[in-house]
PDB file of C-alpha atoms in Angstrom:
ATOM      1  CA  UNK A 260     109.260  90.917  96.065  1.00 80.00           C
ATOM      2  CA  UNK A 261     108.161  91.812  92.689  1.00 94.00           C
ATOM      3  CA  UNK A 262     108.062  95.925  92.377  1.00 98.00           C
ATOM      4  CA  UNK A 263     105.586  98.047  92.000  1.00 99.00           C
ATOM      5  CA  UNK A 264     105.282  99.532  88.624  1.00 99.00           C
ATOM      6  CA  UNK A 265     103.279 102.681  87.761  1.00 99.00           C
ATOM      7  CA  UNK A 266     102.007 103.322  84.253  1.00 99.00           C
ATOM      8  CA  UNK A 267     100.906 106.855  83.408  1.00 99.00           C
ATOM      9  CA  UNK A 268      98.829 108.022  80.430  1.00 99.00           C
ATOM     10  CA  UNK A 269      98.237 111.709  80.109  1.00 99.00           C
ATOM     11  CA  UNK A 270      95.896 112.252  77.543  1.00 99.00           C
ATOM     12  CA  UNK A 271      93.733 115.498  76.347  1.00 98.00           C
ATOM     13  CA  UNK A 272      91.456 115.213  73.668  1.00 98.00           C
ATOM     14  CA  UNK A 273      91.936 112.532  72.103  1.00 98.00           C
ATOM     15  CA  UNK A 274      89.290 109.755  72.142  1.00 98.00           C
ATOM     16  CA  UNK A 275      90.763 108.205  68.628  1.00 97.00           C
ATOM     17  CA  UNK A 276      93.341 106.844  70.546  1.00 97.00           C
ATOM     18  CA  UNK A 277      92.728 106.358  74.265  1.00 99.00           C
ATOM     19  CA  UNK A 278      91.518 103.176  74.158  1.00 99.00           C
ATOM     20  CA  UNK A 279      94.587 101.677  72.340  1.00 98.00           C
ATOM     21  CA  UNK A 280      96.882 103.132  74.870  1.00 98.00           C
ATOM     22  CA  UNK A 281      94.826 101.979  77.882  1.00 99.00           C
ATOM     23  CA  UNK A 282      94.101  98.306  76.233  1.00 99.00           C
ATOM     24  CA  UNK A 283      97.969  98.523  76.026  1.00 99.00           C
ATOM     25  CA  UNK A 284      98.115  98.653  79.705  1.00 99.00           C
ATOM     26  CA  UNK A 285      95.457  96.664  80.780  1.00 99.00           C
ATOM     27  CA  UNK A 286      96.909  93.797  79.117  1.00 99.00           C
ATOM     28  CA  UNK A 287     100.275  93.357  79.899  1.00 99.00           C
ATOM     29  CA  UNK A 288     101.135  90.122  81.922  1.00 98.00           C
ATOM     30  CA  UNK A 289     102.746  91.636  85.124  1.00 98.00           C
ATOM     31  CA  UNK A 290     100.681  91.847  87.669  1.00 97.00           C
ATOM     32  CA  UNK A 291     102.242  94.600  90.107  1.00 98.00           C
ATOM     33  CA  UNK A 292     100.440  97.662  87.716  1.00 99.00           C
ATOM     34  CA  UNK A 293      99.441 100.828  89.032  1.00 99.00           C
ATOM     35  CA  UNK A 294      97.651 102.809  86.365  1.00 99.00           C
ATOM     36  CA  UNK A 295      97.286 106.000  86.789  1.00 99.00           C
ATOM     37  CA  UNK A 296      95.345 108.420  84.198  1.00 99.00           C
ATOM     38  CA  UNK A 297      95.471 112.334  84.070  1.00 99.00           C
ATOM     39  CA  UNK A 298      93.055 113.777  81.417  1.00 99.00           C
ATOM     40  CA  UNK A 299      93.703 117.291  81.327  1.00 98.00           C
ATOM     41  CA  UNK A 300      89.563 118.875  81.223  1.00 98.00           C
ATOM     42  CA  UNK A 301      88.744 117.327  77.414  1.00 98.00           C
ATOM     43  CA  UNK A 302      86.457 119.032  75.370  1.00 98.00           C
ATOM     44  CA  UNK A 303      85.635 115.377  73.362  1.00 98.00           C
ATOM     45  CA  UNK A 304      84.731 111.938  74.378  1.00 98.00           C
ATOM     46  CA  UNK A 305      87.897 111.122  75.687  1.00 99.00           C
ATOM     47  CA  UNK A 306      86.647 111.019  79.341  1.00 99.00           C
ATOM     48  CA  UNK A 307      83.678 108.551  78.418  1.00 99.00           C
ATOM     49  CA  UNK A 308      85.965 106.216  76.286  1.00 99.00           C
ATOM     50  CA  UNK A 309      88.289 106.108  79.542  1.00 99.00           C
ATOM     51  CA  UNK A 310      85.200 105.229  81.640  1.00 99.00           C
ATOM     52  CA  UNK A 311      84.782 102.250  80.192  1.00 99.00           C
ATOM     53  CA  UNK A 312      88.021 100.894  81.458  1.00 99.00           C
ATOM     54  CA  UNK A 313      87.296 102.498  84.795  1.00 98.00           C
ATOM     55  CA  UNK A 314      87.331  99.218  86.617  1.00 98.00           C
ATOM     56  CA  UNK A 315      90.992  98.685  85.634  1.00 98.00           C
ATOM     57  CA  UNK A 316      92.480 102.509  86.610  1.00 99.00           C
ATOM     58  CA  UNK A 317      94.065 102.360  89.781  1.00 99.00           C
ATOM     59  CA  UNK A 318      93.838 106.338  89.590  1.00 99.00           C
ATOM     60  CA  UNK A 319      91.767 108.789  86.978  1.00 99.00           C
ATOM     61  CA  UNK A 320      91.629 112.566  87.328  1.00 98.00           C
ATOM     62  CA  UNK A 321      90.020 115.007  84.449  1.00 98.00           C
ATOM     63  CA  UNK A 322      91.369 118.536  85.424  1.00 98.00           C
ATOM     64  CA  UNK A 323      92.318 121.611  83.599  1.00 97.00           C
ATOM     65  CA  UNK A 324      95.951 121.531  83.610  1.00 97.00           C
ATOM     66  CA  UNK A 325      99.166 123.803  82.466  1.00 96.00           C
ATOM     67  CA  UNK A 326     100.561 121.368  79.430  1.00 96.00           C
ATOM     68  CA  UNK A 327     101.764 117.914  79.255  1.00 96.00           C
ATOM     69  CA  UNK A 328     105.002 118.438  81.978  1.00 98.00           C
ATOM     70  CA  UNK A 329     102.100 119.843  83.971  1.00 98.00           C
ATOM     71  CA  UNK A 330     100.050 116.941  83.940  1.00 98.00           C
ATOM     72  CA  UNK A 331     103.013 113.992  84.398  1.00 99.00           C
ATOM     73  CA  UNK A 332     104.071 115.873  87.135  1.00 98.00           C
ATOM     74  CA  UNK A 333     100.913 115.823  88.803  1.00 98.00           C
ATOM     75  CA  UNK A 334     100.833 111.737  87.750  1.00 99.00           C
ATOM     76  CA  UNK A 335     104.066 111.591  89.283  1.00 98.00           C
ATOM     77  CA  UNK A 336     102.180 113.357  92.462  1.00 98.00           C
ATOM     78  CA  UNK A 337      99.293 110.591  92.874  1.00 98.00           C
ATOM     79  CA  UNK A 338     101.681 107.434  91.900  1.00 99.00           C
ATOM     80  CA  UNK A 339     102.557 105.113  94.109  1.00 98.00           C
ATOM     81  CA  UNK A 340     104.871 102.855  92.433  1.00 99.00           C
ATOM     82  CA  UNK A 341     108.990 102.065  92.963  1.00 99.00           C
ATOM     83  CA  UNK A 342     109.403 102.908  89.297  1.00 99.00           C
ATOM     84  CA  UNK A 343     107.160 104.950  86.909  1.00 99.00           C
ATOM     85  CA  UNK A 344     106.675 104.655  82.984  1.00 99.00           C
ATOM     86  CA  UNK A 345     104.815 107.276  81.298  1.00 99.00           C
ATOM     87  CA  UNK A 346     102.464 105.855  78.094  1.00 98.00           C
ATOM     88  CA  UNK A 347     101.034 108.620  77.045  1.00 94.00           C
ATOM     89  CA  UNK A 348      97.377 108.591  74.683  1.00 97.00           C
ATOM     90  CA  UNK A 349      98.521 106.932  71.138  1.00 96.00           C
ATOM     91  CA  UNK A 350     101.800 105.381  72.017  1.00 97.00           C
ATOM     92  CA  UNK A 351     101.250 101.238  72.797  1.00 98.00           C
ATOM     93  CA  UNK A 352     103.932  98.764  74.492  1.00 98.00           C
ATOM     94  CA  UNK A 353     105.595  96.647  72.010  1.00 97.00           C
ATOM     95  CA  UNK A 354     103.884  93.612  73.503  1.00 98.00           C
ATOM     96  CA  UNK A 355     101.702  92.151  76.430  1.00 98.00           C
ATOM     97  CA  UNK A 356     105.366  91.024  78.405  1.00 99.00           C
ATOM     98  CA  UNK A 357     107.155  94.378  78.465  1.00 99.00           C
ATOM     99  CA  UNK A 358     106.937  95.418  81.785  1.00 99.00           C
ATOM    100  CA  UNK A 359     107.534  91.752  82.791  1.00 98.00           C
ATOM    101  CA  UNK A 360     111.151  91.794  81.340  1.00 98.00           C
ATOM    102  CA  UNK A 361     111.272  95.358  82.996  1.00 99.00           C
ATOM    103  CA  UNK A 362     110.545  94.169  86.168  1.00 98.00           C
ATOM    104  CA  UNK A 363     113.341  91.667  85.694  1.00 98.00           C
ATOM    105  CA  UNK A 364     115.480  94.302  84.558  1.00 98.00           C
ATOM    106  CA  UNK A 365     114.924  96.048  87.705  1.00 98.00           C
ATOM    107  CA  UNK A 366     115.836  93.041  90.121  1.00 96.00           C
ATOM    108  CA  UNK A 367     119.180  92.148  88.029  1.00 96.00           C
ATOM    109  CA  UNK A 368     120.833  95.520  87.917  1.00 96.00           C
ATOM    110  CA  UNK A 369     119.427  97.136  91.227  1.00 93.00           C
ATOM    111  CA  UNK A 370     120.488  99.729  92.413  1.00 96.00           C
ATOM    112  CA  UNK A 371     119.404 101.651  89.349  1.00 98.00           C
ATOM    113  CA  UNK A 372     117.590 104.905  88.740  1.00 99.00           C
ATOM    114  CA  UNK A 373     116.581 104.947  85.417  1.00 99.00           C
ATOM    115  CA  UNK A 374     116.341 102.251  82.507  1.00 99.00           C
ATOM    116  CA  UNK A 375     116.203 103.210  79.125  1.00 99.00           C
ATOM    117  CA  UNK A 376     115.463 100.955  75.497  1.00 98.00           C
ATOM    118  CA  UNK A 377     114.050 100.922  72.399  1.00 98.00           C
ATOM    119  CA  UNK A 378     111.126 102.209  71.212  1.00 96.00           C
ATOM    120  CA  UNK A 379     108.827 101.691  67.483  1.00 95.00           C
ATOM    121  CA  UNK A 380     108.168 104.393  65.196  1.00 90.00           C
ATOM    122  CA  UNK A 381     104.553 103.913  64.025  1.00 87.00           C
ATOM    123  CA  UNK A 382     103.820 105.593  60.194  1.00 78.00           C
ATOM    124  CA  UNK A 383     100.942 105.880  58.024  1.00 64.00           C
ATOM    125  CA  UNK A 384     103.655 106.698  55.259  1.00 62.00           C
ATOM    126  CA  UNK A 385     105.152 102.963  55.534  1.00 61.00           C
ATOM    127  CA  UNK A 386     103.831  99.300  55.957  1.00 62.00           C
ATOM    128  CA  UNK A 387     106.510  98.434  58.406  1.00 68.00           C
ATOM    129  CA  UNK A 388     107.098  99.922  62.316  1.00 79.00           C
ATOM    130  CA  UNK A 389     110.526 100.988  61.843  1.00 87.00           C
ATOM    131  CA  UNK A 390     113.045 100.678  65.254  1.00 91.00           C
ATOM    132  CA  UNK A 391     114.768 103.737  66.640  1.00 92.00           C
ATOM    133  CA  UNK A 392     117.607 101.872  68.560  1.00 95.00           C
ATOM    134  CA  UNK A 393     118.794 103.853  72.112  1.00 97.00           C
ATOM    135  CA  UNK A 394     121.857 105.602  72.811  1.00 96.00           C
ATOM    136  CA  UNK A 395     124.297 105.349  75.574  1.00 97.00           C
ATOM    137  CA  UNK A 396     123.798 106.951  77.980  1.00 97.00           C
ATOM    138  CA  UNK A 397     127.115 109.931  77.613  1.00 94.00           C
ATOM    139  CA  UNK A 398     126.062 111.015  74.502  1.00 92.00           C
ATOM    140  CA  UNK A 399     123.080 112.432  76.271  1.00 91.00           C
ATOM    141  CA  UNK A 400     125.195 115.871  76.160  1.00 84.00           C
ATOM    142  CA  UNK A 401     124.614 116.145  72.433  1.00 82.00           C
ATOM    143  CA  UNK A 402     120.856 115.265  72.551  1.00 85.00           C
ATOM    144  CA  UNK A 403     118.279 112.934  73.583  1.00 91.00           C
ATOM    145  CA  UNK A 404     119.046 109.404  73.779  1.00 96.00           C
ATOM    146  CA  UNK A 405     115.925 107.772  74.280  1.00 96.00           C
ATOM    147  CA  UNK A 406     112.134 108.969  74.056  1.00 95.00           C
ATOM    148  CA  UNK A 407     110.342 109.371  77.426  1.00 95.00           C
ATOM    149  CA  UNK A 408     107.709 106.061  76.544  1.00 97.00           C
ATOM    150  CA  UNK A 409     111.024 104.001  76.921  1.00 98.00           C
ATOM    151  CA  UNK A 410     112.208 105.063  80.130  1.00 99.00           C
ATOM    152  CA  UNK A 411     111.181 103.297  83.353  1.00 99.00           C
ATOM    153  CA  UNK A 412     112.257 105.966  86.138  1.00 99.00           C
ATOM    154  CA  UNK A 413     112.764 105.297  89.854  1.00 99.00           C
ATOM    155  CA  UNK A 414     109.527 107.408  91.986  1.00 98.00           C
ATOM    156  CA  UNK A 415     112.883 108.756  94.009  1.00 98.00           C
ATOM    157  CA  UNK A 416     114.860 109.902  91.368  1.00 99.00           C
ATOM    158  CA  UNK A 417     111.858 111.376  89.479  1.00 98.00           C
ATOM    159  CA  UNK A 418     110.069 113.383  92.477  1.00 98.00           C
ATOM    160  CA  UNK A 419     113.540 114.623  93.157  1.00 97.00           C
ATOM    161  CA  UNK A 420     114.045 116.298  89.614  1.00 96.00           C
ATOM    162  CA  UNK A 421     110.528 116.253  88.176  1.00 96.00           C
ATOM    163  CA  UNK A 422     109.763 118.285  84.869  1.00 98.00           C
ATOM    164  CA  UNK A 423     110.879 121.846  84.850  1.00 98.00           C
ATOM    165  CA  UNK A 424     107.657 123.524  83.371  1.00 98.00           C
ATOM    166  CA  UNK A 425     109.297 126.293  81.970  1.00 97.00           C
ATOM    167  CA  UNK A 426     110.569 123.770  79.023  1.00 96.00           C
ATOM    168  CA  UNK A 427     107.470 123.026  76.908  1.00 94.00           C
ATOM    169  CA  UNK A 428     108.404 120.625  74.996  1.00 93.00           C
ATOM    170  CA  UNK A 429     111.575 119.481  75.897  1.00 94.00           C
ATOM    171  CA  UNK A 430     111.877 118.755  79.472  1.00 97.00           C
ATOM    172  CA  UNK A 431     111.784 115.338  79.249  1.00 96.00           C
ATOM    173  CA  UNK A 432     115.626 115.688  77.578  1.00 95.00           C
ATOM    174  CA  UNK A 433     116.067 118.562  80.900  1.00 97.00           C
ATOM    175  CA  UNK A 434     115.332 116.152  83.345  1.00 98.00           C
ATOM    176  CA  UNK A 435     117.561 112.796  81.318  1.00 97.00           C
ATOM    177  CA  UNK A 436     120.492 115.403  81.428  1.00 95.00           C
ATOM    178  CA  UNK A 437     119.813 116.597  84.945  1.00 96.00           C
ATOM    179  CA  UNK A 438     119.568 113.188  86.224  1.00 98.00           C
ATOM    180  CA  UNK A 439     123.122 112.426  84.208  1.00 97.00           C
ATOM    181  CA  UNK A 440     125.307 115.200  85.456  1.00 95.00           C
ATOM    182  CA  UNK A 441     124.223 114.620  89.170  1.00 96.00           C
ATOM    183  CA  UNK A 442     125.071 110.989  89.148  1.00 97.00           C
ATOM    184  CA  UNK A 443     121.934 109.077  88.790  1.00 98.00           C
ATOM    185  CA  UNK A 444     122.412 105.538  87.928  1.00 98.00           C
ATOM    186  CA  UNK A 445     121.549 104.730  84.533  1.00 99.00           C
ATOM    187  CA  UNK A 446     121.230 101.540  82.347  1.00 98.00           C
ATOM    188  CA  UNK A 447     120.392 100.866  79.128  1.00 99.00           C
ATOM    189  CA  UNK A 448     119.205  97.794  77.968  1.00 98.00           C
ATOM    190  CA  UNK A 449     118.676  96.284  74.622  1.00 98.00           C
ATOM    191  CA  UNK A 450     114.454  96.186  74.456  1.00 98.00           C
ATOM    192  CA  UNK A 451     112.024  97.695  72.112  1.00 98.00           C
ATOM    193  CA  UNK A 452     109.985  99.329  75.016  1.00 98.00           C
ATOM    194  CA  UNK A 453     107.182 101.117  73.353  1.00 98.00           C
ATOM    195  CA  UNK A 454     105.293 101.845  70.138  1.00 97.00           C
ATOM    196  CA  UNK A 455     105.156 105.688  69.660  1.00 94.00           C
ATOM    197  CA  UNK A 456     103.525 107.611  66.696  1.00 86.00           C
ATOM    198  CA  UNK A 457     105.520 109.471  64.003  1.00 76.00           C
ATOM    199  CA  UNK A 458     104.439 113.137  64.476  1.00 63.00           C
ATOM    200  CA  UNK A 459     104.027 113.722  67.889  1.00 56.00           C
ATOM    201  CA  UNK A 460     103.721 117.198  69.432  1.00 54.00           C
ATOM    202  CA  UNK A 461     107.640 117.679  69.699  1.00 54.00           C
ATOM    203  CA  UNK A 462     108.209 115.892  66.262  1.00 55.00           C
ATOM    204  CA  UNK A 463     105.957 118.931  64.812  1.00 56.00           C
ATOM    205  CA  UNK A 464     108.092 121.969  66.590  1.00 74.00           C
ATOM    206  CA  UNK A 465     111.511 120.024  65.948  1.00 75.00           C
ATOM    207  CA  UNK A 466     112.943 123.656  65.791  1.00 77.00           C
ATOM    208  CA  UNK A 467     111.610 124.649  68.565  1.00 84.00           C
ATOM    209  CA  UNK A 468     112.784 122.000  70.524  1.00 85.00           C
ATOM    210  CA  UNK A 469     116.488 122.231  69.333  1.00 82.00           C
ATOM    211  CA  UNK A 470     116.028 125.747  70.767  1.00 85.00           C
ATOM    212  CA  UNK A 471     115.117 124.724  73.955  1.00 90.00           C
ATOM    213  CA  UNK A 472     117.840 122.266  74.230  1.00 87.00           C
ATOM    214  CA  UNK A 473     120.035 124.511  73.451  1.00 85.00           C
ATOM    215  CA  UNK A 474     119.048 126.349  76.425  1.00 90.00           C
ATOM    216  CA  UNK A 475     118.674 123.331  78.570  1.00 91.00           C
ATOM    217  CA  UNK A 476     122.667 123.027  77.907  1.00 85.00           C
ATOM    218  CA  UNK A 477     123.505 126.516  78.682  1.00 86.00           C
ATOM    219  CA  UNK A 478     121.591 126.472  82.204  1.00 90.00           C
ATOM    220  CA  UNK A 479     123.080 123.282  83.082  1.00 87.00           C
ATOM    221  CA  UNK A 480     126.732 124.365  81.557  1.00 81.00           C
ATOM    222  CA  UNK A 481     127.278 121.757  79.480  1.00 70.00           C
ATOM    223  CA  UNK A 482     126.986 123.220  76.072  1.00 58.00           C
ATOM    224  CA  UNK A 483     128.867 121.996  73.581  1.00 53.00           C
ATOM    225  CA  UNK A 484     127.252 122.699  70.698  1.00 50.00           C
ATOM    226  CA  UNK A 485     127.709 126.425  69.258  1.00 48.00           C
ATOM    227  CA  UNK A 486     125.002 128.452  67.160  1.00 52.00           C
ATOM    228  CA  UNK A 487     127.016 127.364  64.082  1.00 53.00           C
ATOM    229  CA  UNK A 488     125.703 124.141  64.717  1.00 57.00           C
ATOM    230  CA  UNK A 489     122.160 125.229  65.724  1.00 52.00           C
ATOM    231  CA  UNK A 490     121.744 126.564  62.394  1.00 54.00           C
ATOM    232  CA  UNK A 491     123.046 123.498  60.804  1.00 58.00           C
ATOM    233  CA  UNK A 492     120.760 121.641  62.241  1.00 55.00           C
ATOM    234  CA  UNK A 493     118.131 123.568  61.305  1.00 54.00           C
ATOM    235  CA  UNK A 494     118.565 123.467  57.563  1.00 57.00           C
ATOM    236  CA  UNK A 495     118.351 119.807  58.263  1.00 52.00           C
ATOM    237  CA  UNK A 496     115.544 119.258  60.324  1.00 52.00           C
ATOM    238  CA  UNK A 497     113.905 121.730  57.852  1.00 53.00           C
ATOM    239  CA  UNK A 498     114.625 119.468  54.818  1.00 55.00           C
ATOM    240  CA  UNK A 499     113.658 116.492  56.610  1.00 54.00           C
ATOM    241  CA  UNK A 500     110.466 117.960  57.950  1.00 53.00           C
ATOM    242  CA  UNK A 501     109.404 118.760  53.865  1.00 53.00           C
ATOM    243  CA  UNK A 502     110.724 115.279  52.461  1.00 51.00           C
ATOM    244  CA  UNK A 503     107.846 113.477  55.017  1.00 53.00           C
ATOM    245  CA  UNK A 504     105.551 116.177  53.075  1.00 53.00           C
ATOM    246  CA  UNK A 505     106.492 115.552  49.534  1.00 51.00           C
ATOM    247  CA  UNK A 506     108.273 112.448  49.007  1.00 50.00           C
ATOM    248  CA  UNK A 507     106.471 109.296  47.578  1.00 57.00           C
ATOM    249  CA  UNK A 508     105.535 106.449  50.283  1.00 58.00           C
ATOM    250  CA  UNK A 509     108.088 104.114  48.477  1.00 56.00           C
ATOM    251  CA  UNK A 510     110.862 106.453  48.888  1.00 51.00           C
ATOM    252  CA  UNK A 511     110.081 106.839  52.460  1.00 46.00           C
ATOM    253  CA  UNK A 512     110.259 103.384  52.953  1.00 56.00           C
ATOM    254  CA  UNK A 513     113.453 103.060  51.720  1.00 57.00           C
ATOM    255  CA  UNK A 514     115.071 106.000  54.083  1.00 49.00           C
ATOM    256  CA  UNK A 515     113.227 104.523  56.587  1.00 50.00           C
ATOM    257  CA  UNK A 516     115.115 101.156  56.411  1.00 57.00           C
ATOM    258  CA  UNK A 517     118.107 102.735  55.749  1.00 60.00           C
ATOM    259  CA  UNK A 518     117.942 105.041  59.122  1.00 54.00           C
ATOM    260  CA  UNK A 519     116.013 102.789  61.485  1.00 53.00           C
ATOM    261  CA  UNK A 520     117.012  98.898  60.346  1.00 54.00           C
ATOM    262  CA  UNK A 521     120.889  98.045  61.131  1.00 50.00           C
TER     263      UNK A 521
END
């Protein structure tokens, strides 16, 4: 029997992009979709762009919530699906048969808890979607491996961990880790899953985020990377952060290809 797949989109206002991300959905060729859709109260149109899909959301809630962990827990709450996907507003599927070769995925290496690929880098800055290729799965202890929009997650493994909420922007790497040092089974395969944009909410605090990972690794005692290296890091995430700002498209191009095309 073919599983049971649930896509989740959290979204808050952002009409611009809803409808990509739910068109994204809509259209992919498996059949066995659960959609599920938690807008968190917007302020805009998003709410009446997502109405006019309402026919095809299994589930739709618009509620105040307490960020975006918040509101993919509470997705997590109302799906009903063996695995789970989150697609959150702006990020696409690479194309229509993704969750197809998923679903295969899913039948040829059961019993699996979480499988991880690929995922598109979409750029105003370039005229090409360059591909940020996966990473096993052990080197998960230095940093993320994969982005959340290309991991399908078992409903078991991810109601048992969830997202800890007092990680606000990187809990998705908190729960990957989690799931790691407990012994969840984990697969990567060689996909592009997902089409996310360049500048997301995390890619704009990367700082921030290295902070929090830094405590993630200290709570779960597995840090092996010393404040030396914090600040390291930071002088480069710094300088990459103003290149994006000042270099000419043509240049970025190039260190595009050079970083994301092997």
């Amino acid at each position: 029997m073919s599983p049971k797949i649930s896509i989740i989109t959290v979204v808050y206002n952002d009409a611009k992009h809803i409808s990509k991300t739910i068109e994204s959905v809509i259209n992919q060729c498996y059949q066995n979709i659960e959609y599920v859709i938690i807008d968190g109260g917007s302020k805009d149109s998003t709410v009446d762009k997502i109405n006019n899909y309402i026919n095809k959301v299994n589930i739709f809630i618009s509620e105040q919530d307490l960020g975006i962990y918040d509101a993919m827990n509470k997705g997590t709450r109302l799906a009903t699906g063996d695995f789970l996907l989150f697609l959150n507003s702006g990020d696409v599927f690479h194309n229509n048969g993704v969750i197809s070769k998923l679903a295969e995925y899913i039948i040829k290496v059961k019993p699996v808890d979480l499988i991880y690929g690929d995922v598109g880098i979409a750029t105003s800055k370039i005229n090409f979607i360059p591909i940020l290729k996966s990473k096993q799965i052990s080197l998960i202890i230095e940093g993320m491996v994969a982005n959340h929009q290309s991991c399908l997650i078992s409903r078991d493994l991810q109601t048992k961990y969830n997202y800890d909420l007092k990680y606000k922007l990187a809990s998705d790497y908190h729960f990957i880790l989690r799931s790691y040092l407990n012994g969840a089974r984990i697969v990567q395969i060689d996909e592009i899953i997902s089409v996310i944009s360049d500048g997301g909410v995390s890619d704009a605090n990367r700082l921030s985020v290295f902070r929090e990972k830094l405590r993630i690794k200290n709570e779960l005692n597995y840090s092996l990377k010393n404040y030396f290296d914090f600040y390291i890091e930071s002088g480069y995430m710094y300088i990459a952060s103003m290149g994006k700002k000042i270099l000419p498209n043509a240049v970025l191009t190039i260190l595009y290809k050079r970083k994301y095309e092997n």
